[in-house]
Amino acid sequence: MRLQTVIRGSRVLHGTIVSRQMLRLGQGLVGSRPVFRLINRQTVGCLALAALFAGCGAEQSPAPSPSAAPAKPAVEVPATPVPVATEPALEPVVASDPLSLDTAPLATGGADGEESVDDILAELNAIKLEGDGGKSLGDPDKVVALMHEGNVLISAGRPDAALARYNEALEFAEDGEDSEVFFNMGIAYKAKGELAKAAAEYERALELTPQYAEALNNLGNILKDQKKYDQAIAHLESSIKVFPGNPKTHNNLGTVYAIKGDVNKAALYFAKAAHLQPTYFEARQNLGIAYMQQGRLDVAEKELSEAVTMARGGMAYEQQRLAEAKAALAKAKTPAEQNAARGEINEAEQAGRLAAGKYQRGMGFLQSVRAKRGAAPPP
């Protein structure tokens, strides 16, 4: 009777886990990624026109992004060097699991003298549940929890600690593999500047989920950084086929074409990115630069004016945010409130510097195109 009870309980628990995983797949909780609002990271180097084009390498990730050396630009640029634009990094894959086994008890003790569910579960703890082919079913809830901890550490700028959590998550993953965990490990390695390892993790994610749009995007950016432009284009185009509505991938692809000297194709992708997200500063600025290189100075001025207006608004927002954070610090009474206010001040100051950099960069390009047209410089 005891053995039969354990076997029956094992089957019920096995079925519950499998059903839950099927529900996760059906709801897009596994094998698909939301678009992130990634952490900004400065790209280090895009070759040639990358010195002009912004948003080079916007990733779906929780950390920053990179690139390579300059060639002779086809247009005038401000006297001061123009840093390659920062990219809003998508955050790591969101770790949330609304389907919890805890809400569905397997059974209750009956009048026939069988063991209670607690007794059954205690005995099942010693049993390693397996699926078809002898593969371990893993512990999805544990994977989600550890991945969430890793994501928090990535956001805090601690990629090594995040990698430790992700590796631990793999110990609880089904058959020791999980495309979301591999994807986030790629982000962590990218944050450490270890591009080869980051690329390897994105490739592992794609082996499990070939149509993983964000992994294709991020791997395409790494290939661009490694000057493997044709491969970068192939991966970015594949990402767009899976997720055609992601403006950052269009901007990234336009940047690669700009590096290769194909300004006409670059302009098409920058225009698509700006159409998908009209408030996308980097795409609007890049489009203005591309138009300027094509000699279309009227539309170049229009796009660059829009970019400058957005950057000015960003500066005003961050200044207001900083003032509110300082006021909150002055009113804070507990150490927790003080720490929260100081953290907000630091973030607002950093974001304000980024916004000011965008404004200065945009103004430089706008002044250049207006000088070509013989128009008065903007205020």
Short mmCIF file of N, CA and C in Angstrom, two decimals, residues 125-260:
data_model
loop_
_atom_site.label_atom_id
_atom_site.label_comp_id
_atom_site.label_asym_id
_atom_site.label_seq_id
_atom_site.Cartn_x
_atom_site.Cartn_y
_atom_site.Cartn_z
N ASN A 125 10.10 13.56 -1.93
CA ASN A 125 11.30 14.39 -1.94
C ASN A 125 12.54 13.58 -2.27
N ALA A 126 12.49 12.31 -1.95
CA ALA A 126 13.66 11.46 -2.20
C ALA A 126 13.65 10.88 -3.61
N ILE A 127 12.57 11.14 -4.36
CA ILE A 127 12.46 10.57 -5.70
C ILE A 127 12.80 11.63 -6.73
N LYS A 128 13.67 11.33 -7.67
CA LYS A 128 14.02 12.26 -8.75
C LYS A 128 13.05 12.02 -9.90
N LEU A 129 12.09 12.96 -10.06
CA LEU A 129 11.10 12.80 -11.11
C LEU A 129 11.76 12.94 -12.47
N GLU A 130 11.33 12.11 -13.40
CA GLU A 130 11.90 12.15 -14.73
C GLU A 130 10.80 12.18 -15.77
N GLY A 131 11.10 12.84 -16.90
CA GLY A 131 10.17 12.87 -18.02
C GLY A 131 10.54 11.83 -19.03
N ASP A 132 10.04 12.02 -20.25
CA ASP A 132 10.34 11.07 -21.32
C ASP A 132 11.84 11.06 -21.59
N GLY A 133 12.37 9.89 -21.85
CA GLY A 133 13.79 9.77 -22.15
C GLY A 133 14.68 9.87 -20.93
N GLY A 134 14.10 9.87 -19.75
CA GLY A 134 14.91 9.92 -18.54
C GLY A 134 15.43 11.30 -18.21
N LYS A 135 14.89 12.37 -18.84
CA LYS A 135 15.36 13.72 -18.56
C LYS A 135 14.74 14.23 -17.27
N SER A 136 15.56 14.94 -16.48
CA SER A 136 15.05 15.51 -15.24
C SER A 136 14.07 16.63 -15.54
N LEU A 137 12.93 16.64 -14.82
CA LEU A 137 11.94 17.69 -15.01
C LEU A 137 12.37 18.99 -14.36
N GLY A 138 13.32 18.93 -13.43
CA GLY A 138 13.82 20.13 -12.80
C GLY A 138 12.80 20.75 -11.86
N ASP A 139 13.11 21.98 -11.42
CA ASP A 139 12.26 22.72 -10.50
C ASP A 139 12.07 24.12 -11.09
N PRO A 140 11.04 24.33 -11.91
CA PRO A 140 10.85 25.62 -12.59
C PRO A 140 10.74 26.79 -11.63
N ASP A 141 10.09 26.58 -10.48
CA ASP A 141 9.94 27.68 -9.54
C ASP A 141 11.29 28.13 -8.99
N LYS A 142 12.17 27.18 -8.74
CA LYS A 142 13.50 27.52 -8.24
C LYS A 142 14.30 28.25 -9.31
N VAL A 143 14.16 27.82 -10.56
CA VAL A 143 14.84 28.49 -11.66
C VAL A 143 14.39 29.95 -11.74
N VAL A 144 13.08 30.17 -11.66
CA VAL A 144 12.53 31.52 -11.74
C VAL A 144 13.07 32.39 -10.60
N ALA A 145 13.08 31.85 -9.38
CA ALA A 145 13.53 32.62 -8.23
C ALA A 145 15.00 33.01 -8.36
N LEU A 146 15.84 32.05 -8.74
CA LEU A 146 17.28 32.33 -8.87
C LEU A 146 17.55 33.28 -10.03
N MET A 147 16.79 33.13 -11.11
CA MET A 147 16.98 34.03 -12.24
C MET A 147 16.60 35.46 -11.84
N HIS A 148 15.56 35.60 -11.06
CA HIS A 148 15.17 36.93 -10.59
C HIS A 148 16.28 37.54 -9.74
N GLU A 149 16.87 36.74 -8.85
CA GLU A 149 17.98 37.25 -8.03
C GLU A 149 19.14 37.70 -8.91
N GLY A 150 19.44 36.91 -9.94
CA GLY A 150 20.51 37.29 -10.85
C GLY A 150 20.21 38.58 -11.59
N ASN A 151 18.96 38.76 -12.01
CA ASN A 151 18.58 39.97 -12.72
C ASN A 151 18.76 41.21 -11.84
N VAL A 152 18.41 41.07 -10.57
CA VAL A 152 18.58 42.19 -9.63
C VAL A 152 20.06 42.54 -9.50
N LEU A 153 20.90 41.52 -9.44
CA LEU A 153 22.34 41.75 -9.32
C LEU A 153 22.91 42.40 -10.58
N ILE A 154 22.40 41.98 -11.75
CA ILE A 154 22.84 42.62 -13.00
C ILE A 154 22.49 44.10 -12.97
N SER A 155 21.28 44.41 -12.56
CA SER A 155 20.84 45.81 -12.50
C SER A 155 21.68 46.61 -11.52
N ALA A 156 22.21 45.94 -10.50
CA ALA A 156 23.05 46.61 -9.50
C ALA A 156 24.50 46.68 -9.93
N GLY A 157 24.81 46.22 -11.14
CA GLY A 157 26.18 46.28 -11.64
C GLY A 157 27.09 45.23 -11.06
N ARG A 158 26.53 44.06 -10.72
CA ARG A 158 27.34 42.98 -10.14
C ARG A 158 27.21 41.73 -11.02
N PRO A 159 27.82 41.74 -12.20
CA PRO A 159 27.65 40.61 -13.12
C PRO A 159 28.23 39.30 -12.61
N ASP A 160 29.33 39.35 -11.84
CA ASP A 160 29.90 38.10 -11.33
C ASP A 160 28.93 37.41 -10.37
N ALA A 161 28.34 38.19 -9.47
CA ALA A 161 27.37 37.62 -8.54
C ALA A 161 26.14 37.11 -9.30
N ALA A 162 25.75 37.83 -10.34
CA ALA A 162 24.60 37.39 -11.15
C ALA A 162 24.90 36.06 -11.83
N LEU A 163 26.11 35.91 -12.35
CA LEU A 163 26.48 34.65 -13.01
C LEU A 163 26.41 33.48 -12.04
N ALA A 164 26.78 33.72 -10.78
CA ALA A 164 26.69 32.65 -9.78
C ALA A 164 25.24 32.20 -9.61
N ARG A 165 24.31 33.15 -9.59
CA ARG A 165 22.89 32.81 -9.46
C ARG A 165 22.40 32.07 -10.70
N TYR A 166 22.81 32.52 -11.87
CA TYR A 166 22.35 31.88 -13.09
C TYR A 166 22.87 30.44 -13.19
N ASN A 167 24.13 30.25 -12.81
CA ASN A 167 24.68 28.88 -12.82
C ASN A 167 23.95 27.99 -11.83
N GLU A 168 23.58 28.56 -10.69
CA GLU A 168 22.82 27.78 -9.71
C GLU A 168 21.44 27.45 -10.28
N ALA A 169 20.85 28.39 -11.01
CA ALA A 169 19.53 28.15 -11.61
C ALA A 169 19.58 26.97 -12.58
N LEU A 170 20.69 26.83 -13.30
CA LEU A 170 20.80 25.71 -14.25
C LEU A 170 20.78 24.36 -13.54
N GLU A 171 21.20 24.33 -12.28
CA GLU A 171 21.17 23.08 -11.53
C GLU A 171 19.74 22.60 -11.31
N PHE A 172 18.78 23.53 -11.35
CA PHE A 172 17.38 23.19 -11.13
C PHE A 172 16.58 23.21 -12.43
N ALA A 173 17.24 23.50 -13.55
CA ALA A 173 16.55 23.57 -14.84
C ALA A 173 16.32 22.18 -15.40
N GLU A 174 15.31 22.04 -16.22
CA GLU A 174 15.02 20.76 -16.84
C GLU A 174 16.20 20.31 -17.69
N ASP A 175 16.74 19.16 -17.36
CA ASP A 175 17.89 18.61 -18.06
C ASP A 175 19.09 19.55 -18.04
N GLY A 176 19.13 20.47 -17.05
CA GLY A 176 20.27 21.37 -16.90
C GLY A 176 20.37 22.44 -17.96
N GLU A 177 19.28 22.73 -18.69
CA GLU A 177 19.31 23.71 -19.77
C GLU A 177 18.09 24.62 -19.69
N ASP A 178 18.31 25.90 -19.98
CA ASP A 178 17.20 26.85 -20.00
C ASP A 178 17.62 28.04 -20.86
N SER A 179 16.88 28.32 -21.93
CA SER A 179 17.29 29.38 -22.86
C SER A 179 17.26 30.76 -22.21
N GLU A 180 16.32 30.98 -21.28
CA GLU A 180 16.27 32.27 -20.59
C GLU A 180 17.50 32.48 -19.73
N VAL A 181 17.91 31.44 -19.03
CA VAL A 181 19.11 31.54 -18.18
C VAL A 181 20.34 31.79 -19.05
N PHE A 182 20.46 31.06 -20.15
CA PHE A 182 21.60 31.26 -21.06
C PHE A 182 21.61 32.70 -21.58
N PHE A 183 20.44 33.21 -21.94
CA PHE A 183 20.34 34.58 -22.44
C PHE A 183 20.85 35.58 -21.41
N ASN A 184 20.41 35.43 -20.17
CA ASN A 184 20.84 36.36 -19.13
C ASN A 184 22.32 36.21 -18.82
N MET A 185 22.84 35.00 -18.94
CA MET A 185 24.28 34.81 -18.76
C MET A 185 25.05 35.56 -19.85
N GLY A 186 24.49 35.57 -21.06
CA GLY A 186 25.12 36.35 -22.13
C GLY A 186 25.18 37.83 -21.79
N ILE A 187 24.11 38.33 -21.20
CA ILE A 187 24.08 39.73 -20.79
C ILE A 187 25.14 40.00 -19.72
N ALA A 188 25.27 39.08 -18.77
CA ALA A 188 26.25 39.25 -17.70
C ALA A 188 27.67 39.26 -18.24
N TYR A 189 27.97 38.34 -19.14
CA TYR A 189 29.31 38.31 -19.73
C TYR A 189 29.57 39.56 -20.57
N LYS A 190 28.54 40.05 -21.26
CA LYS A 190 28.71 41.29 -22.03
C LYS A 190 29.03 42.44 -21.09
N ALA A 191 28.38 42.47 -19.93
CA ALA A 191 28.65 43.52 -18.96
C ALA A 191 30.09 43.45 -18.46
N LYS A 192 30.66 42.26 -18.43
CA LYS A 192 32.04 42.08 -18.00
C LYS A 192 33.03 42.36 -19.14
N GLY A 193 32.52 42.58 -20.34
CA GLY A 193 33.39 42.80 -21.49
C GLY A 193 33.93 41.54 -22.11
N GLU A 194 33.38 40.38 -21.72
CA GLU A 194 33.84 39.09 -22.25
C GLU A 194 32.93 38.69 -23.40
N LEU A 195 33.22 39.26 -24.58
CA LEU A 195 32.31 39.10 -25.71
C LEU A 195 32.23 37.67 -26.22
N ALA A 196 33.35 36.96 -26.22
CA ALA A 196 33.33 35.58 -26.73
C ALA A 196 32.42 34.71 -25.86
N LYS A 197 32.53 34.89 -24.54
CA LYS A 197 31.68 34.10 -23.64
C LYS A 197 30.21 34.52 -23.78
N ALA A 198 29.98 35.81 -23.95
CA ALA A 198 28.61 36.28 -24.13
C ALA A 198 28.01 35.67 -25.40
N ALA A 199 28.78 35.68 -26.48
CA ALA A 199 28.29 35.10 -27.74
C ALA A 199 27.98 33.62 -27.57
N ALA A 200 28.83 32.91 -26.83
CA ALA A 200 28.61 31.48 -26.62
C ALA A 200 27.30 31.23 -25.87
N GLU A 201 26.98 32.08 -24.91
CA GLU A 201 25.73 31.90 -24.15
C GLU A 201 24.52 32.20 -25.04
N TYR A 202 24.61 33.24 -25.86
CA TYR A 202 23.50 33.53 -26.77
C TYR A 202 23.30 32.38 -27.75
N GLU A 203 24.40 31.78 -28.19
CA GLU A 203 24.30 30.63 -29.11
C GLU A 203 23.64 29.44 -28.41
N ARG A 204 23.97 29.24 -27.13
CA ARG A 204 23.32 28.15 -26.38
C ARG A 204 21.82 28.41 -26.26
N ALA A 205 21.45 29.67 -26.02
CA ALA A 205 20.03 30.01 -25.94
C ALA A 205 19.33 29.73 -27.27
N LEU A 206 20.01 30.04 -28.37
CA LEU A 206 19.42 29.85 -29.69
C LEU A 206 19.35 28.38 -30.08
N GLU A 207 20.22 27.55 -29.53
CA GLU A 207 20.13 26.11 -29.80
C GLU A 207 18.83 25.56 -29.23
N LEU A 208 18.42 26.08 -28.08
CA LEU A 208 17.17 25.62 -27.46
C LEU A 208 15.95 26.33 -28.05
N THR A 209 16.11 27.61 -28.37
CA THR A 209 15.00 28.41 -28.90
C THR A 209 15.50 29.16 -30.12
N PRO A 210 15.48 28.54 -31.30
CA PRO A 210 16.07 29.16 -32.50
C PRO A 210 15.46 30.51 -32.88
N GLN A 211 14.20 30.73 -32.55
CA GLN A 211 13.56 32.00 -32.90
C GLN A 211 13.47 32.94 -31.71
N TYR A 212 14.54 33.01 -30.96
CA TYR A 212 14.63 33.88 -29.78
C TYR A 212 15.11 35.24 -30.28
N ALA A 213 14.18 36.16 -30.51
CA ALA A 213 14.49 37.43 -31.18
C ALA A 213 15.55 38.24 -30.46
N GLU A 214 15.45 38.34 -29.13
CA GLU A 214 16.40 39.16 -28.40
C GLU A 214 17.80 38.56 -28.40
N ALA A 215 17.88 37.23 -28.36
CA ALA A 215 19.20 36.58 -28.43
C ALA A 215 19.82 36.80 -29.81
N LEU A 216 19.01 36.74 -30.86
CA LEU A 216 19.50 37.03 -32.21
C LEU A 216 20.00 38.47 -32.31
N ASN A 217 19.25 39.39 -31.70
CA ASN A 217 19.65 40.80 -31.71
C ASN A 217 20.99 40.99 -30.99
N ASN A 218 21.09 40.46 -29.79
CA ASN A 218 22.31 40.67 -29.00
C ASN A 218 23.52 39.99 -29.62
N LEU A 219 23.32 38.80 -30.18
CA LEU A 219 24.43 38.12 -30.85
C LEU A 219 24.84 38.91 -32.09
N GLY A 220 23.86 39.48 -32.79
CA GLY A 220 24.18 40.32 -33.95
C GLY A 220 25.04 41.50 -33.56
N ASN A 221 24.76 42.10 -32.40
CA ASN A 221 25.56 43.24 -31.94
C ASN A 221 26.99 42.82 -31.62
N ILE A 222 27.15 41.65 -31.02
CA ILE A 222 28.50 41.17 -30.71
C ILE A 222 29.27 40.91 -32.00
N LEU A 223 28.62 40.30 -32.98
CA LEU A 223 29.27 40.04 -34.26
C LEU A 223 29.68 41.35 -34.93
N LYS A 224 28.86 42.38 -34.76
CA LYS A 224 29.22 43.70 -35.28
C LYS A 224 30.46 44.23 -34.57
N ASP A 225 30.50 44.08 -33.25
CA ASP A 225 31.66 44.53 -32.48
C ASP A 225 32.93 43.80 -32.90
N GLN A 226 32.75 42.55 -33.32
CA GLN A 226 33.88 41.74 -33.78
C GLN A 226 34.18 41.96 -35.27
N LYS A 227 33.51 42.95 -35.87
CA LYS A 227 33.69 43.32 -37.28
C LYS A 227 33.27 42.21 -38.24
N LYS A 228 32.40 41.33 -37.79
CA LYS A 228 31.85 40.29 -38.65
C LYS A 228 30.50 40.80 -39.17
N TYR A 229 30.57 41.78 -40.04
CA TYR A 229 29.38 42.54 -40.39
C TYR A 229 28.32 41.73 -41.14
N ASP A 230 28.74 40.87 -42.05
CA ASP A 230 27.76 40.08 -42.79
C ASP A 230 27.00 39.13 -41.86
N GLN A 231 27.73 38.52 -40.92
CA GLN A 231 27.07 37.65 -39.95
C GLN A 231 26.15 38.46 -39.04
N ALA A 232 26.60 39.65 -38.67
CA ALA A 232 25.76 40.52 -37.83
C ALA A 232 24.46 40.85 -38.55
N ILE A 233 24.56 41.19 -39.83
CA ILE A 233 23.35 41.51 -40.60
C ILE A 233 22.41 40.31 -40.66
N ALA A 234 22.96 39.13 -40.87
CA ALA A 234 22.12 37.92 -40.95
C ALA A 234 21.35 37.70 -39.65
N HIS A 235 22.03 37.87 -38.51
CA HIS A 235 21.36 37.65 -37.22
C HIS A 235 20.32 38.74 -36.95
N LEU A 236 20.65 39.98 -37.25
CA LEU A 236 19.69 41.06 -37.01
C LEU A 236 18.48 40.94 -37.93
N GLU A 237 18.69 40.53 -39.16
CA GLU A 237 17.55 40.31 -40.06
C GLU A 237 16.67 39.17 -39.57
N SER A 238 17.31 38.12 -39.03
CA SER A 238 16.53 37.00 -38.48
C SER A 238 15.72 37.46 -37.28
N SER A 239 16.30 38.32 -36.46
CA SER A 239 15.58 38.84 -35.30
C SER A 239 14.36 39.64 -35.74
N ILE A 240 14.51 40.44 -36.79
CA ILE A 240 13.40 41.25 -37.29
C ILE A 240 12.29 40.36 -37.85
N LYS A 241 12.66 39.25 -38.49
CA LYS A 241 11.64 38.33 -39.01
C LYS A 241 10.78 37.77 -37.87
N VAL A 242 11.42 37.50 -36.73
CA VAL A 242 10.68 36.96 -35.59
C VAL A 242 9.89 38.06 -34.89
N PHE A 243 10.51 39.22 -34.73
CA PHE A 243 9.92 40.32 -33.97
C PHE A 243 10.05 41.61 -34.78
N PRO A 244 9.21 41.79 -35.80
CA PRO A 244 9.35 42.95 -36.70
C PRO A 244 9.03 44.29 -36.04
N GLY A 245 8.43 44.26 -34.87
CA GLY A 245 8.04 45.50 -34.21
C GLY A 245 9.04 46.05 -33.23
N ASN A 246 10.27 45.52 -33.20
CA ASN A 246 11.27 46.01 -32.25
C ASN A 246 12.09 47.13 -32.90
N PRO A 247 11.91 48.39 -32.50
CA PRO A 247 12.64 49.49 -33.15
C PRO A 247 14.14 49.42 -32.95
N LYS A 248 14.59 48.88 -31.83
CA LYS A 248 16.02 48.85 -31.56
C LYS A 248 16.77 47.94 -32.53
N THR A 249 16.15 46.84 -32.92
CA THR A 249 16.81 45.95 -33.87
C THR A 249 16.92 46.62 -35.24
N HIS A 250 15.90 47.37 -35.64
CA HIS A 250 15.98 48.12 -36.90
C HIS A 250 17.10 49.15 -36.83
N ASN A 251 17.21 49.84 -35.71
CA ASN A 251 18.28 50.84 -35.55
C ASN A 251 19.65 50.17 -35.58
N ASN A 252 19.76 49.01 -34.93
CA ASN A 252 21.03 48.28 -34.93
C ASN A 252 21.43 47.87 -36.34
N LEU A 253 20.45 47.37 -37.10
CA LEU A 253 20.75 46.93 -38.46
C LEU A 253 21.15 48.12 -39.33
N GLY A 254 20.47 49.25 -39.14
CA GLY A 254 20.85 50.45 -39.87
C GLY A 254 22.28 50.87 -39.55
N THR A 255 22.68 50.71 -38.30
CA THR A 255 24.04 51.07 -37.89
C THR A 255 25.07 50.20 -38.60
N VAL A 256 24.79 48.89 -38.71
CA VAL A 256 25.74 48.00 -39.38
C VAL A 256 25.87 48.39 -40.86
N TYR A 257 24.75 48.69 -41.51
CA TYR A 257 24.82 49.12 -42.91
C TYR A 257 25.59 50.45 -43.03
N ALA A 258 25.43 51.33 -42.05
CA ALA A 258 26.17 52.59 -42.07
C ALA A 258 27.67 52.33 -41.96
N ILE A 259 28.05 51.40 -41.10
CA ILE A 259 29.46 51.05 -40.95
C ILE A 259 30.01 50.51 -42.26
N LYS A 260 29.19 49.75 -42.98
CA LYS A 260 29.62 49.17 -44.25
C LYS A 260 29.60 50.20 -45.39
#
